[in-house]
Structure formats: structure tokens, C-alpha cells
Amino acid sequence: MPPLRTALLQSSGRLGDTAGNLKQLDEEAARAAQGGAGLLVTSEMFLTGYALDLQDVPGLAEEADGPSAVAIGEIARRHGIAVLYGYPERSGGAVYNAAQLIGPDGTALANYRKTHLFGCFEQDAFTPGDTPVVQADLNGLRVGIMICYDVEFPENVRAHALAGTDLLLVPTAQMHPFQFVAEQLVPVRAFENQMYIAYVNRTGPEGEFEFVGLSCLASPDGVTRTRAGRGEELVFGVADPELLAASRENNPYLRDRRPGLYASLV
């Protein structure tokens, strides 16, 4: 299998401006495809912005097959690139903090609802998802999806490892003073679970929050293959199946587990 060149779009977009954010996504998808990427990953809630007023969230939320999903499907198809985007999903009477993966042909491949909601804003605005492992196949890799706070729970990432995830996509809204998550925790998660992790953050001030950037692609050998700075940026990294296979052979965490000793965890 050839390596999957992956573009990480570190941007907060425009708060409350879905049309403007779709325009930016179209432009960045073109740049990513021109840079040889087969996958573009955006930040948490990229479609609408994160720091929304609570009363605005239901009106900005869309169904998984709503008009923005159709527009992003067309963007993906036109540029021949898969797109993972964060958005507020409306389903029945509930609203979820969600992320959807669209294939390069414009087809929806997977939709994930954030399972661990962070802080009062998220807990007031959203319903937590109840499916921890959501995956799709892309370019010969098993791709999984999480959102921000989810990756800070080791059980969550280990569940993906046991389900065979090769590349974990984590759109995020990581804020000051928790930048150690991007700098230290994410590369460790990649190593201990023997997978690639694409962690894609927002940046700059937004409402009461200060997002820290530092998006990265961490590899299963614990190396950070690409790292953004603190501003808006499009960076590229590669998920290499050969490196993944070699790393899994040399690092036996998953083979050496003793699940019978871990009953107290559940």
C-alpha cells in the first residue's frame, strides 16, 4: 500500500459563518490536493466555529446528510481528496459534537459523535455519543475518528488499537493551558497503541477560549512527523503502512497485554 499523504488544516475558520467556512474548506482542499495529499483533516467544529452562544447551536446544527455535507461531498469529489470535518450534528431532538469523513469520490464514509464532552459549554450544548469506535477504510488504511477530549482517555484509544485502527483522526479545540496534550500526550498515545494520530487544532482567541494550535501527525514509533506552530497553517505528513508494520513488529504492547488483569478498569 502506498503512503497516505495527509494535510492538517489548523484554522478556526469564522465563528457562526458556515458559508465562509465552506469557502475556506474549498480553497484549502485545492491547496492540499495540489500538495499531493489524499486526505484533509480540519479542526473540531470547523464548519460553524466552536465558541458559539448556546442558543445559536441548534440553528447552526445540520443532519449528517444535510446541505453542508452535500457541499463538502462536492468539494471532495472536485479536488479528489478525502475530507474529515467537524460540525454540530442534529439528529431528531439531539445535537451532537460530530465529525464526518467524506471520501475522495464525495461519498460519506463515517460519522462520529464525541463521546466525552469537555466543560460546561459542551455539556450544555451537546448530547454525548455512545459509539466509541467508528472506522472507515481509506487508501488501504483503517481510519478511526475521535474528537479532542476523547483522545485523553487511554481506554478510548486502546479500543481503537484493538479494533485495528491504523490512522486515528482527532479534530480538536485544544486551549491554553493544556498544550502539553498536543506536545506530549498525543505522541505517547501513538506509540503505546501503535498507530498514527492526526491531531488537528483550532488557533487563536475565540470567545472565552485561547486555542493553542500545535497540530501534529504522530507516528507509531513515537516520532512527531509534522508539527504546526501557533497560527493558521496547512501542514503535511505521511502515514506510511510499511513503517506502521515494522513498528508493530518491534513494539509488542498489544501482543503482551494481559486482559485478565484489567477487570478493575471496567
PDB file of C-alpha atoms in Angstrom, residues 127-251:
ATOM      1  CA  THR A 127     -25.640  15.117  23.784  1.00  0.00           C
ATOM      2  CA  PRO A 128     -22.707  12.695  24.246  1.00  0.00           C
ATOM      3  CA  GLY A 129     -22.267  10.000  21.625  1.00  0.00           C
ATOM      4  CA  ASP A 130     -22.331   6.372  22.683  1.00  0.00           C
ATOM      5  CA  THR A 131     -20.219   4.647  19.994  1.00  0.00           C
ATOM      6  CA  PRO A 132     -16.524   4.792  20.936  1.00  0.00           C
ATOM      7  CA  VAL A 133     -15.034   3.176  17.832  1.00  0.00           C
ATOM      8  CA  VAL A 134     -16.044   4.475  14.413  1.00  0.00           C
ATOM      9  CA  GLN A 135     -13.880   3.454  11.440  1.00  0.00           C
ATOM     10  CA  ALA A 136     -13.664   3.502   7.660  1.00  0.00           C
ATOM     11  CA  ASP A 137     -11.219   2.140   5.104  1.00  0.00           C
ATOM     12  CA  LEU A 138      -9.261   4.713   3.106  1.00  0.00           C
ATOM     13  CA  ASN A 139      -6.338   4.067   0.760  1.00  0.00           C
ATOM     14  CA  GLY A 140      -5.763   0.654   2.327  1.00  0.00           C
ATOM     15  CA  LEU A 141      -5.625   2.042   5.881  1.00  0.00           C
ATOM     16  CA  ARG A 142      -8.189   1.536   8.633  1.00  0.00           C
ATOM     17  CA  VAL A 143      -9.055   5.086   9.680  1.00  0.00           C
ATOM     18  CA  GLY A 144     -10.684   5.882  13.028  1.00  0.00           C
ATOM     19  CA  ILE A 145     -12.241   9.087  14.342  1.00  0.00           C
ATOM     20  CA  MET A 146     -12.241  10.782  17.748  1.00  0.00           C
ATOM     21  CA  ILE A 147     -12.736  14.386  18.852  1.00  0.00           C
ATOM     22  CA  CYS A 148     -10.402  16.327  21.171  1.00  0.00           C
ATOM     23  CA  TYR A 149     -11.033  15.290  24.806  1.00  0.00           C
ATOM     24  CA  ASP A 150     -11.745  11.701  23.687  1.00  0.00           C
ATOM     25  CA  VAL A 151      -8.058  11.062  22.963  1.00  0.00           C
ATOM     26  CA  GLU A 152      -7.131  11.934  26.553  1.00  0.00           C
ATOM     27  CA  PHE A 153      -8.812   8.743  27.771  1.00  0.00           C
ATOM     28  CA  PRO A 154      -6.367   5.859  27.262  1.00  0.00           C
ATOM     29  CA  GLU A 155      -9.155   3.280  27.177  1.00  0.00           C
ATOM     30  CA  ASN A 156     -10.682   5.060  24.193  1.00  0.00           C
ATOM     31  CA  VAL A 157      -7.532   4.927  22.097  1.00  0.00           C
ATOM     32  CA  ARG A 158      -6.745   1.360  23.146  1.00  0.00           C
ATOM     33  CA  ALA A 159     -10.207   0.314  21.948  1.00  0.00           C
ATOM     34  CA  HIS A 160      -9.266   1.692  18.530  1.00  0.00           C
ATOM     35  CA  ALA A 161      -5.948  -0.146  18.619  1.00  0.00           C
ATOM     36  CA  LEU A 162      -7.681  -3.430  19.392  1.00  0.00           C
ATOM     37  CA  ALA A 163     -10.153  -2.772  16.571  1.00  0.00           C
ATOM     38  CA  GLY A 164      -7.277  -2.351  14.110  1.00  0.00           C
ATOM     39  CA  THR A 165      -7.195   1.408  13.589  1.00  0.00           C
ATOM     40  CA  ASP A 166      -4.085   2.419  11.624  1.00  0.00           C
ATOM     41  CA  LEU A 167      -4.648   6.185  11.466  1.00  0.00           C
ATOM     42  CA  LEU A 168      -6.688   7.974  14.138  1.00  0.00           C
ATOM     43  CA  LEU A 169      -8.103  11.362  13.115  1.00  0.00           C
ATOM     44  CA  VAL A 170      -8.674  13.763  16.022  1.00  0.00           C
ATOM     45  CA  PRO A 171     -10.135  17.173  15.184  1.00  0.00           C
ATOM     46  CA  THR A 172      -9.685  19.247  18.323  1.00  0.00           C
ATOM     47  CA  ALA A 173     -10.265  22.556  20.079  1.00  0.00           C
ATOM     48  CA  GLN A 174      -7.290  22.398  22.439  1.00  0.00           C
ATOM     49  CA  MET A 175      -6.988  25.509  24.561  1.00  0.00           C
ATOM     50  CA  HIS A 176      -4.492  27.177  26.872  1.00  0.00           C
ATOM     51  CA  PRO A 177      -3.092  25.968  29.282  1.00  0.00           C
ATOM     52  CA  PHE A 178      -3.397  22.360  28.082  1.00  0.00           C
ATOM     53  CA  GLN A 179      -0.892  22.459  25.223  1.00  0.00           C
ATOM     54  CA  PHE A 180       1.024  19.544  26.779  1.00  0.00           C
ATOM     55  CA  VAL A 181      -1.682  17.306  25.280  1.00  0.00           C
ATOM     56  CA  ALA A 182      -0.551  18.199  21.765  1.00  0.00           C
ATOM     57  CA  GLU A 183       3.135  18.288  22.656  1.00  0.00           C
ATOM     58  CA  GLN A 184       3.467  15.179  24.800  1.00  0.00           C
ATOM     59  CA  LEU A 185       0.320  13.101  25.243  1.00  0.00           C
ATOM     60  CA  VAL A 186      -0.561  12.588  21.576  1.00  0.00           C
ATOM     61  CA  PRO A 187       2.860  11.176  20.533  1.00  0.00           C
ATOM     62  CA  VAL A 188       2.740   8.835  23.545  1.00  0.00           C
ATOM     63  CA  ARG A 189      -0.753   7.655  22.585  1.00  0.00           C
ATOM     64  CA  ALA A 190       0.514   6.914  19.083  1.00  0.00           C
ATOM     65  CA  PHE A 191       3.439   4.870  20.450  1.00  0.00           C
ATOM     66  CA  GLU A 192       1.612   2.925  23.132  1.00  0.00           C
ATOM     67  CA  ASN A 193      -1.172   1.973  20.704  1.00  0.00           C
ATOM     68  CA  GLN A 194       0.974   1.529  17.590  1.00  0.00           C
ATOM     69  CA  MET A 195      -0.930   3.810  15.229  1.00  0.00           C
ATOM     70  CA  TYR A 196      -0.682   7.163  13.503  1.00  0.00           C
ATOM     71  CA  ILE A 197      -2.600  10.033  15.119  1.00  0.00           C
ATOM     72  CA  ALA A 198      -3.524  13.202  13.235  1.00  0.00           C
ATOM     73  CA  TYR A 199      -4.391  15.806  15.883  1.00  0.00           C
ATOM     74  CA  VAL A 200      -5.738  18.981  14.274  1.00  0.00           C
ATOM     75  CA  ASN A 201      -6.379  22.053  16.398  1.00  0.00           C
ATOM     76  CA  ARG A 202      -8.004  25.454  16.239  1.00  0.00           C
ATOM     77  CA  THR A 203      -5.880  28.536  16.775  1.00  0.00           C
ATOM     78  CA  GLY A 204      -6.096  31.967  18.373  1.00  0.00           C
ATOM     79  CA  PRO A 205      -8.744  33.650  20.540  1.00  0.00           C
ATOM     80  CA  GLU A 206     -12.397  32.701  20.180  1.00  0.00           C
ATOM     81  CA  GLY A 207     -14.942  33.824  22.750  1.00  0.00           C
ATOM     82  CA  GLU A 208     -13.597  32.964  26.192  1.00  0.00           C
ATOM     83  CA  PHE A 209     -11.087  30.468  24.779  1.00  0.00           C
ATOM     84  CA  GLU A 210      -7.486  30.759  23.551  1.00  0.00           C
ATOM     85  CA  PHE A 211      -6.665  27.886  21.205  1.00  0.00           C
ATOM     86  CA  VAL A 212      -3.015  26.877  21.084  1.00  0.00           C
ATOM     87  CA  GLY A 213      -2.525  25.345  17.627  1.00  0.00           C
ATOM     88  CA  LEU A 214       0.375  22.847  17.650  1.00  0.00           C
ATOM     89  CA  SER A 215      -1.442  20.400  15.371  1.00  0.00           C
ATOM     90  CA  CYS A 216       0.612  17.292  14.653  1.00  0.00           C
ATOM     91  CA  LEU A 217       0.855  13.944  12.948  1.00  0.00           C
ATOM     92  CA  ALA A 218       2.424  11.480  15.393  1.00  0.00           C
ATOM     93  CA  SER A 219       3.626   8.083  14.232  1.00  0.00           C
ATOM     94  CA  PRO A 220       3.657   4.647  15.908  1.00  0.00           C
ATOM     95  CA  ASP A 221       7.359   4.940  16.697  1.00  0.00           C
ATOM     96  CA  GLY A 222       6.571   7.962  18.895  1.00  0.00           C
ATOM     97  CA  VAL A 223       8.023  10.483  16.457  1.00  0.00           C
ATOM     98  CA  THR A 224       6.102  13.660  15.614  1.00  0.00           C
ATOM     99  CA  ARG A 225       6.272  13.639  11.824  1.00  0.00           C
ATOM    100  CA  THR A 226       4.892  17.140  11.347  1.00  0.00           C
ATOM    101  CA  ARG A 227       4.045  19.951  13.747  1.00  0.00           C
ATOM    102  CA  ALA A 228       2.249  23.244  13.141  1.00  0.00           C
ATOM    103  CA  GLY A 229       3.007  26.432  15.035  1.00  0.00           C
ATOM    104  CA  ARG A 230       0.509  28.671  16.818  1.00  0.00           C
ATOM    105  CA  GLY A 231      -1.082  30.407  13.816  1.00  0.00           C
ATOM    106  CA  GLU A 232      -3.262  29.384  10.891  1.00  0.00           C
ATOM    107  CA  GLU A 233      -1.387  26.855   8.818  1.00  0.00           C
ATOM    108  CA  LEU A 234      -1.734  23.918   6.428  1.00  0.00           C
ATOM    109  CA  VAL A 235       0.878  21.266   7.168  1.00  0.00           C
ATOM    110  CA  PHE A 236       1.527  17.880   5.613  1.00  0.00           C
ATOM    111  CA  GLY A 237       2.563  14.496   6.970  1.00  0.00           C
ATOM    112  CA  VAL A 238       2.632  10.912   5.730  1.00  0.00           C
ATOM    113  CA  ALA A 239       1.011   7.789   7.182  1.00  0.00           C
ATOM    114  CA  ASP A 240       3.295   5.016   5.906  1.00  0.00           C
ATOM    115  CA  PRO A 241       1.946   1.434   6.096  1.00  0.00           C
ATOM    116  CA  GLU A 242       5.477  -0.006   5.907  1.00  0.00           C
ATOM    117  CA  LEU A 243       6.675   1.999   8.915  1.00  0.00           C
ATOM    118  CA  LEU A 244       3.474   1.032  10.734  1.00  0.00           C
ATOM    119  CA  ALA A 245       4.030  -2.689  10.097  1.00  0.00           C
ATOM    120  CA  ALA A 246       7.684  -2.529  11.151  1.00  0.00           C
ATOM    121  CA  SER A 247       6.856  -0.577  14.302  1.00  0.00           C
ATOM    122  CA  ARG A 248       4.138  -3.041  15.288  1.00  0.00           C
ATOM    123  CA  GLU A 249       6.567  -5.910  14.818  1.00  0.00           C
ATOM    124  CA  ASN A 250       9.186  -4.251  17.028  1.00  0.00           C
ATOM    125  CA  ASN A 251       6.868  -2.950  19.756  1.00  0.00           C
TER     126      ASN A 251
END
